[in-house]
Short mmCIF file of C-alpha atoms in Angstrom, two decimals:
data_model
loop_
_atom_site.label_atom_id
_atom_site.label_comp_id
_atom_site.label_asym_id
_atom_site.label_seq_id
_atom_site.Cartn_x
_atom_site.Cartn_y
_atom_site.Cartn_z
CA MET A 1 -25.32 29.96 -15.12
CA PRO A 2 -28.44 28.15 -13.79
CA THR A 3 -28.95 28.04 -10.04
CA MET A 4 -30.61 25.58 -7.68
CA ALA A 5 -33.62 27.97 -7.59
CA ASP A 6 -33.90 27.68 -11.39
CA VAL A 7 -33.94 23.88 -11.08
CA ALA A 8 -36.64 24.08 -8.39
CA ARG A 9 -38.86 26.33 -10.56
CA SER A 10 -38.43 24.08 -13.60
CA ALA A 11 -39.24 20.91 -11.62
CA GLY A 12 -42.09 22.56 -9.69
CA VAL A 13 -40.58 21.75 -6.30
CA SER A 14 -38.90 23.61 -3.45
CA VAL A 15 -35.19 24.42 -3.31
CA ALA A 16 -34.98 22.16 -0.26
CA THR A 17 -36.30 19.23 -2.30
CA VAL A 18 -33.67 19.85 -5.00
CA SER A 19 -31.01 19.87 -2.28
CA HIS A 20 -32.26 16.57 -0.85
CA VAL A 21 -32.19 14.94 -4.30
CA LEU A 22 -28.69 16.15 -5.16
CA ASN A 23 -27.16 15.48 -1.75
CA GLY A 24 -29.08 12.34 -0.79
CA THR A 25 -29.93 13.86 2.58
CA ARG A 26 -33.58 12.75 2.68
CA PRO A 27 -35.74 10.24 0.77
CA VAL A 28 -37.71 11.80 -2.09
CA LEU A 29 -40.61 10.25 -4.02
CA PRO A 30 -39.35 8.61 -7.23
CA HIS A 31 -41.39 10.79 -9.61
CA THR A 32 -40.28 13.95 -7.78
CA ARG A 33 -36.67 12.84 -7.85
CA GLN A 34 -36.89 12.17 -11.59
CA ALA A 35 -38.44 15.58 -12.20
CA VAL A 36 -35.51 17.22 -10.42
CA LEU A 37 -32.93 15.19 -12.35
CA ASP A 38 -34.68 16.01 -15.65
CA ALA A 39 -34.57 19.71 -14.78
CA VAL A 40 -30.89 19.45 -13.90
CA ASP A 41 -30.14 17.87 -17.30
CA ALA A 42 -32.31 20.32 -19.23
CA LEU A 43 -30.77 23.39 -17.60
CA GLY A 44 -27.21 22.07 -17.46
CA TYR A 45 -27.05 22.80 -13.73
CA THR A 46 -23.73 22.07 -11.97
CA PRO A 47 -23.69 21.99 -8.14
CA ASN A 48 -21.34 24.49 -6.49
CA THR A 49 -19.23 22.05 -4.47
CA LEU A 50 -17.13 24.83 -2.93
CA ALA A 51 -20.20 26.62 -1.59
CA ARG A 52 -21.59 23.33 -0.34
CA SER A 53 -18.36 22.54 1.49
CA LEU A 54 -18.48 25.89 3.27
CA VAL A 55 -21.92 25.00 4.60
CA THR A 56 -21.38 21.31 5.40
CA SER A 57 -17.63 21.38 6.25
CA HIS A 58 -17.26 18.39 3.91
CA THR A 59 -15.88 18.34 0.37
CA ARG A 60 -16.38 14.62 -0.32
CA SER A 61 -12.71 14.43 -1.29
CA ILE A 62 -9.83 12.27 -0.03
CA GLY A 63 -6.14 13.14 -0.09
CA LEU A 64 -3.64 10.41 -1.02
CA ALA A 65 0.08 10.87 -0.28
CA VAL A 66 2.22 8.01 -1.59
CA SER A 67 5.78 8.06 -2.90
CA ALA A 68 7.04 6.68 -6.20
CA ILE A 69 3.68 6.66 -7.93
CA SER A 70 5.53 5.26 -10.97
CA ASN A 71 6.25 2.07 -8.97
CA PRO A 72 3.84 -0.65 -10.19
CA TYR A 73 3.07 -1.59 -6.56
CA PHE A 74 1.87 1.89 -5.66
CA THR A 75 0.20 2.26 -9.05
CA GLU A 76 -2.02 -0.70 -8.24
CA ILE A 77 -2.69 0.69 -4.76
CA LEU A 78 -3.69 3.97 -6.39
CA GLN A 79 -6.13 2.13 -8.64
CA GLY A 80 -7.71 0.48 -5.60
CA VAL A 81 -7.99 3.81 -3.76
CA GLU A 82 -9.48 5.59 -6.76
CA ALA A 83 -12.05 2.89 -7.49
CA ALA A 84 -13.23 2.68 -3.87
CA ALA A 85 -13.36 6.46 -3.52
CA ARG A 86 -15.33 6.84 -6.74
CA GLU A 87 -17.78 4.13 -5.68
CA ALA A 88 -18.39 6.01 -2.42
CA GLY A 89 -18.89 9.31 -4.26
CA TYR A 90 -15.54 10.85 -3.29
CA SER A 91 -12.97 12.57 -5.47
CA LEU A 92 -9.23 12.03 -5.02
CA LEU A 93 -6.36 14.51 -4.66
CA ILE A 94 -2.85 13.05 -4.95
CA ALA A 95 0.55 14.22 -3.69
CA ASP A 96 3.97 12.53 -3.86
CA PRO A 97 5.97 12.92 -0.60
CA HIS A 98 9.10 11.41 -2.25
CA ASP A 99 9.77 9.40 0.94
CA ASP A 100 11.23 12.59 2.40
CA PRO A 101 10.17 13.36 6.01
CA ALA A 102 10.11 17.13 5.50
CA HIS A 103 8.38 16.94 2.13
CA GLU A 104 5.73 14.49 3.32
CA ARG A 105 4.52 16.88 6.01
CA GLN A 106 4.29 19.66 3.41
CA ALA A 107 2.45 17.37 0.98
CA VAL A 108 -0.13 16.39 3.58
CA GLN A 109 -0.49 20.00 4.71
CA LEU A 110 -1.20 20.97 1.10
CA LEU A 111 -3.90 18.32 0.87
CA HIS A 112 -5.34 19.46 4.21
CA GLU A 113 -5.44 23.07 3.02
CA ARG A 114 -7.43 21.88 0.01
CA ARG A 115 -10.10 20.90 2.57
CA VAL A 116 -10.00 17.14 1.94
CA ASP A 117 -12.18 15.24 4.41
CA GLY A 118 -9.33 12.90 5.33
CA VAL A 119 -5.97 11.61 4.10
CA ILE A 120 -4.39 8.26 3.27
CA VAL A 121 -0.60 8.29 3.69
CA ALA A 122 2.25 5.87 3.09
CA PRO A 123 4.62 7.31 5.74
CA SER A 124 8.35 7.76 5.38
CA ALA A 125 10.95 6.16 7.62
CA ARG A 126 10.90 9.20 9.93
CA PRO A 127 7.31 10.47 10.06
CA SER A 128 7.42 12.35 13.39
CA ASP A 129 6.65 15.75 11.79
CA LEU A 130 3.80 14.22 9.83
CA VAL A 131 2.34 12.54 12.92
CA ALA A 132 2.60 15.78 14.88
CA TYR A 133 0.83 17.75 12.13
CA LEU A 134 -1.99 15.24 11.79
CA GLY A 135 -2.49 15.13 15.55
CA ARG A 136 -2.30 18.89 16.03
CA HIS A 137 -4.94 19.55 13.38
CA ALA A 138 -7.05 16.45 14.14
CA VAL A 139 -6.89 15.33 10.50
CA PRO A 140 -8.68 12.00 9.93
CA ALA A 141 -5.94 9.76 8.54
CA VAL A 142 -5.16 6.19 7.56
CA PHE A 143 -1.58 5.02 7.25
CA LEU A 144 -1.15 2.71 4.27
CA ASP A 145 1.39 -0.06 3.55
CA ARG A 146 3.70 0.98 6.41
CA VAL A 147 2.78 0.99 10.08
CA LEU A 148 3.83 3.09 13.04
CA PRO A 149 4.85 1.91 16.50
CA ALA A 150 2.05 2.12 19.07
CA ARG A 151 2.25 5.60 20.60
CA ASP A 152 -0.15 8.12 22.00
CA HIS A 153 -1.79 10.80 19.86
CA ALA A 154 0.58 13.50 21.12
CA GLY A 155 3.57 11.57 19.82
CA GLY A 156 4.77 10.62 23.31
CA GLY A 157 5.62 7.30 24.86
CA PRO A 158 4.09 3.89 24.23
CA THR A 159 0.45 3.35 25.10
CA LEU A 160 -1.44 0.15 25.83
CA GLY A 161 -0.77 -1.13 22.33
CA ARG A 162 -2.98 1.26 20.36
CA ALA A 163 -1.54 2.84 17.22
CA PRO A 164 -2.07 6.60 16.89
CA PHE A 165 -3.94 6.24 13.58
CA ASP A 166 -5.85 3.61 11.65
CA GLN A 167 -3.48 1.54 9.51
CA VAL A 168 -3.87 -0.81 6.54
CA CYS A 169 -0.97 -2.98 5.43
CA ALA A 170 0.02 -6.43 4.23
CA GLU A 171 1.46 -9.23 6.29
CA ASN A 172 5.24 -9.09 5.86
CA THR A 173 7.04 -11.28 8.40
CA GLY A 174 5.31 -14.61 7.79
CA PRO A 175 5.36 -14.45 3.97
CA MET A 176 9.06 -13.53 3.93
CA ALA A 177 9.76 -16.43 6.30
CA ASP A 178 7.90 -18.71 3.87
CA LEU A 179 9.98 -17.47 0.95
CA VAL A 180 13.31 -17.95 2.74
CA GLY A 181 12.15 -21.26 4.22
CA HIS A 182 11.43 -22.49 0.71
CA LEU A 183 15.01 -21.75 -0.33
CA VAL A 184 16.32 -23.48 2.79
CA ALA A 185 14.23 -26.54 1.92
CA LEU A 186 15.87 -26.54 -1.52
CA GLY A 187 19.28 -26.89 0.18
CA HIS A 188 20.50 -23.28 0.33
CA ARG A 189 22.49 -22.30 3.42
CA ARG A 190 23.85 -18.91 2.36
CA ILE A 191 20.87 -16.76 1.38
CA GLY A 192 21.42 -13.08 0.65
CA LEU A 193 18.77 -10.46 1.37
CA VAL A 194 18.54 -7.19 -0.55
CA ALA A 195 16.63 -5.28 2.14
CA GLY A 196 14.56 -2.12 1.80
CA LEU A 197 15.02 1.42 3.05
CA PRO A 198 16.18 1.42 6.69
CA GLY A 199 13.55 2.62 9.13
CA LEU A 200 10.49 1.53 7.16
CA SER A 201 8.25 -0.95 8.95
CA THR A 202 8.11 -3.06 5.79
CA THR A 203 11.91 -3.34 5.83
CA GLN A 204 11.98 -4.24 9.52
CA GLU A 205 9.22 -6.84 9.23
CA ARG A 206 10.60 -8.52 6.12
CA THR A 207 14.06 -8.67 7.64
CA ALA A 208 12.49 -10.19 10.75
CA GLY A 209 10.86 -12.83 8.54
CA TYR A 210 14.22 -13.60 6.95
CA ARG A 211 15.80 -14.09 10.37
CA GLN A 212 12.83 -16.12 11.57
CA ALA A 213 13.26 -18.62 8.73
CA LEU A 214 16.98 -18.98 9.42
CA THR A 215 16.33 -19.61 13.12
CA ALA A 216 13.67 -22.20 12.31
CA ALA A 217 16.21 -24.00 10.10
CA GLY A 218 18.99 -23.81 12.71
CA LEU A 219 21.07 -21.47 10.55
CA ALA A 220 23.09 -18.60 11.99
CA TYR A 221 22.27 -15.04 10.99
CA ASP A 222 25.17 -13.48 9.06
CA GLU A 223 24.87 -9.69 8.85
CA ASP A 224 27.15 -9.66 5.78
CA LEU A 225 24.38 -11.40 3.86
CA VAL A 226 21.89 -8.55 4.46
CA VAL A 227 22.54 -5.38 2.44
CA SER A 228 20.14 -2.47 2.01
CA GLY A 229 19.03 -1.70 -1.52
CA HIS A 230 17.19 1.39 -0.20
CA SER A 231 13.96 0.19 -1.88
CA GLU A 232 15.14 1.29 -5.33
CA SER A 233 16.59 -0.33 -8.42
CA ALA A 234 19.95 1.46 -8.40
CA GLY A 235 20.46 0.70 -4.71
CA ALA A 236 19.69 -2.96 -5.35
CA GLU A 237 22.30 -3.08 -8.10
CA ARG A 238 24.95 -1.95 -5.61
CA ALA A 239 23.65 -4.25 -2.86
CA THR A 240 23.65 -7.28 -5.15
CA ALA A 241 27.17 -6.49 -6.32
CA ALA A 242 28.31 -6.27 -2.69
CA LEU A 243 26.75 -9.65 -1.88
CA LEU A 244 28.32 -11.30 -4.91
CA SER A 245 31.72 -9.88 -3.94
CA LEU A 246 31.77 -11.64 -0.56
CA PRO A 247 34.49 -14.28 -0.06
CA ALA A 248 31.65 -16.80 0.25
CA PRO A 249 28.83 -15.29 -1.85
CA PRO A 250 25.22 -16.41 -1.41
CA THR A 251 23.82 -19.26 -3.47
CA ALA A 252 20.34 -17.72 -3.31
CA LEU A 253 19.06 -14.17 -3.26
CA VAL A 254 15.86 -12.62 -1.93
CA THR A 255 14.84 -9.10 -2.91
CA ALA A 256 12.45 -7.20 -0.66
CA ASN A 257 10.43 -5.26 -3.25
CA ASN A 258 9.79 -5.23 -7.00
CA ALA A 259 12.00 -2.23 -7.84
CA MET A 260 14.95 -3.94 -6.16
CA THR A 261 14.23 -7.15 -8.08
CA ILE A 262 14.89 -5.27 -11.33
CA GLY A 263 18.17 -3.90 -9.96
CA ALA A 264 19.29 -7.32 -8.75
CA LEU A 265 18.52 -8.90 -12.12
CA ARG A 266 20.53 -6.20 -13.87
CA THR A 267 23.60 -6.93 -11.71
CA LEU A 268 23.21 -10.69 -12.13
CA ARG A 269 23.13 -10.23 -15.90
CA GLU A 270 26.26 -8.03 -15.80
CA ARG A 271 28.00 -10.75 -13.77
CA SER A 272 26.80 -13.42 -16.23
CA LEU A 273 25.09 -15.29 -13.41
CA ALA A 274 22.16 -17.30 -14.74
CA VAL A 275 19.03 -17.77 -12.62
CA PRO A 276 18.55 -20.29 -11.08
CA ASP A 277 21.59 -22.31 -12.24
CA GLY A 278 24.13 -19.73 -11.11
CA ILE A 279 22.06 -18.35 -8.23
CA ALA A 280 18.47 -18.84 -7.10
CA LEU A 281 16.28 -15.74 -6.90
CA CYS A 282 13.00 -15.03 -5.08
CA CYS A 283 11.30 -11.68 -4.58
CA PHE A 284 8.84 -9.99 -2.26
CA ASP A 285 6.30 -8.21 -4.51
CA ASP A 286 4.90 -9.89 -7.54
CA PHE A 287 4.35 -7.72 -10.60
CA ALA A 288 2.64 -8.01 -13.97
CA TRP A 289 5.65 -9.17 -15.98
CA ALA A 290 7.23 -11.45 -13.34
CA ASP A 291 5.74 -14.41 -15.19
CA LEU A 292 7.41 -13.30 -18.45
CA PHE A 293 11.01 -13.57 -17.25
CA SER A 294 12.97 -16.69 -18.04
CA PRO A 295 12.97 -18.33 -15.60
CA ARG A 296 9.68 -17.11 -14.19
CA LEU A 297 10.04 -15.38 -10.82
CA THR A 298 8.96 -17.03 -7.58
CA ALA A 299 7.42 -14.23 -5.55
CA ILE A 300 5.26 -13.06 -2.69
CA ALA A 301 2.24 -11.27 -4.14
CA GLN A 302 0.70 -8.46 -2.11
CA PRO A 303 -3.01 -7.61 -2.48
CA SER A 304 -2.18 -4.12 -3.76
CA ARG A 305 -5.59 -3.02 -5.04
CA GLU A 306 -7.39 -4.40 -2.03
CA LEU A 307 -4.97 -2.55 0.26
CA GLY A 308 -5.94 0.71 -1.44
CA ALA A 309 -9.66 -0.06 -1.38
CA ARG A 310 -9.56 -1.17 2.26
CA ALA A 311 -7.75 2.04 3.25
CA VAL A 312 -10.60 4.06 1.74
CA ARG A 313 -13.22 2.03 3.59
CA VAL A 314 -11.36 2.37 6.90
CA LEU A 315 -11.08 6.15 6.38
CA LEU A 316 -14.79 6.47 5.60
CA GLU A 317 -15.59 4.49 8.75
CA ARG A 318 -13.36 6.89 10.69
CA LEU A 319 -15.20 9.89 9.21
CA ALA A 320 -18.53 8.34 10.19
CA ALA A 321 -17.37 7.53 13.74
CA PRO A 322 -14.47 9.84 14.72
CA ASP A 323 -14.24 8.51 18.29
CA ARG A 324 -13.98 4.81 17.50
CA PRO A 325 -10.78 3.03 18.63
CA THR A 326 -7.97 3.00 16.09
CA ARG A 327 -7.15 -0.30 14.42
CA THR A 328 -4.57 -1.96 12.22
CA VAL A 329 -5.86 -4.10 9.34
CA ARG A 330 -3.44 -6.65 7.92
CA LEU A 331 -4.20 -8.36 4.61
CA PRO A 332 -2.62 -11.71 3.65
CA CYS A 333 -0.13 -12.21 0.84
CA ALA A 334 0.15 -15.16 -1.54
CA PHE A 335 3.16 -17.35 -2.31
CA VAL A 336 3.38 -17.47 -6.14
CA HIS A 337 5.52 -20.49 -6.89
CA ARG A 338 7.36 -20.37 -10.21
CA THR A 339 10.85 -21.51 -11.25
CA SER A 340 13.49 -18.85 -10.40
CA CYS A 341 13.89 -20.55 -7.02
CA GLY A 342 15.31 -23.60 -8.78
CA CYS A 343 12.30 -25.88 -8.72
CA PRO A 344 11.91 -27.88 -11.96
CA GLU A 345 9.14 -26.97 -14.37
CA ARG A 346 6.57 -29.62 -15.18
CA ARG A 347 5.60 -30.47 -18.74
CA ASP A 348 2.42 -28.42 -18.36
CA GLY A 349 4.54 -25.30 -17.75
CA ALA A 350 3.94 -25.12 -14.01
CA PRO A 351 6.71 -25.46 -11.43
CA GLY A 352 7.05 -28.56 -9.33
CA ARG A 353 5.31 -28.44 -5.98
CA PRO A 354 7.24 -26.60 -3.24
CA PRO A 355 8.49 -28.73 -0.36
CA ALA A 356 5.92 -29.36 2.35
CA GLY A 357 5.97 -26.93 5.24
CA THR A 358 7.41 -23.97 3.32
CA GLY A 359 4.16 -22.10 3.00
CA GLY A 360 4.31 -22.60 -0.76
CA THR A 361 0.75 -21.81 -1.74
CA THR A 362 -1.07 -19.37 -3.96
CA GLU A 363 -4.05 -19.29 -1.60
CA PRO A 364 -3.90 -16.47 1.00
CA SER A 365 -5.30 -16.90 4.47
CA ALA A 366 -8.22 -14.85 5.79
CA PRO A 367 -7.62 -11.13 6.41
CA LEU A 368 -6.68 -10.14 9.93
CA GLU A 369 -7.83 -7.01 11.76
CA ARG A 370 -6.19 -5.86 14.95
CA GLY A 371 -6.74 -3.08 17.40
CA THR A 372 -2.99 -2.66 17.84
CA ALA A 373 -0.02 -2.14 15.58
CA SER A 374 2.31 -5.05 14.98
#
C-alpha cells in the first residue's frame, strides 16, 4: 500500500507539503498542489484517517442520534444534516435512540467512543442521563428539533436563561396558534387536539399554541379535547377514537405531527367520517403526499432540511469556538393552506383565502436566533 512518503517522492516534494495539500493546513502553489494530487491518483494513495485522528484529535466526523429515522420528517432532517456535513468535509455516523432515555445515552456514548468530533441529538422526553454524559465528557453537542429548559452545565438549577447546549428547532407555539385560530375563524368551537408524546418540548409548545388560540378567541380550554397520540400513528388512532366518542365530539381536529395525521385519518375512515364535511382536519407537519389526499391537507410545514443543515453549521461553529455562549436557533414554519380545513377550493385548484388575521400564509418570517431557550 503506497504511503505519504511514496507520494512525496513521486511528486518531488516533501512529506510536509503532501500533508498540507491533503489536509488544507497551509497554502501551496497551484502547480505543486497539482503535482501532489496527480501522484495521489497515480499511486492510488488513501490517507490513513485513523492515524491522522490520533495525531490531530479530530476525525472530521459528526454523530447524529435521532429516533424514528423512517419518519419522513426525520428523514428530511437527515438529508439536511448529511448534505451540510458533506459540504464541510465531514462524514456522518448515525444512531437511533428510539426515544428511550436509557438507550439514547448508550447511543450517544457509542458515537462518542467512535471519536466523532461532536454530536447532534434529538433528545427524548427525559434526557437527564444524556445531558449528564455530555457534560461529564465535554462532548460538543447540538440539540435538534426539541429544546431543553435553561439549566447549568452540571444539570443543576436554572441559570440566567442560558441553555446547557446549542439548540436548533422550529417555531411551534405561534404556528399552532395560527392553525387553531384558522379553524376558530371558520366557526369551530370544539376543536380536538391529538397531542404528541408527553414531556417533549415540541408537545408542550404546540399544546401551548392550541391554548393560546382558544384564549385569543375567548373559548374555554377543555382538557377532554386534548388526548395524547404519543407521536405515533397507532397512538393517534386511539386518541382520535377517544375524541370522537365524547358526548359532544369535536367538529375539527388538529394533529401534532405527520405520523399522528396518518393514524387520525385511519380512524376517521373507519368511522366513515368524511373530511371536511364530517369533521375538519389540520395537521402540524406537512409531508410529501399531503397534497395528494382528497381533500388536500391544510398543514404547518417545518423547514426540515434547513433544520438539519443549520444544526451542522451550529456544531461546526461550536467546534471552532468551544467557549462561545450557547444559543438557541429557531426557524420559522409556513402555513400551507389547502382544503381539509373546510375552505372551498377555487376553480384553479387552490383553496379560498384563509380569513384575515389567522396567520394563513405560505411565506415564513425571518429566522430567529436566541441566546436562551424558549
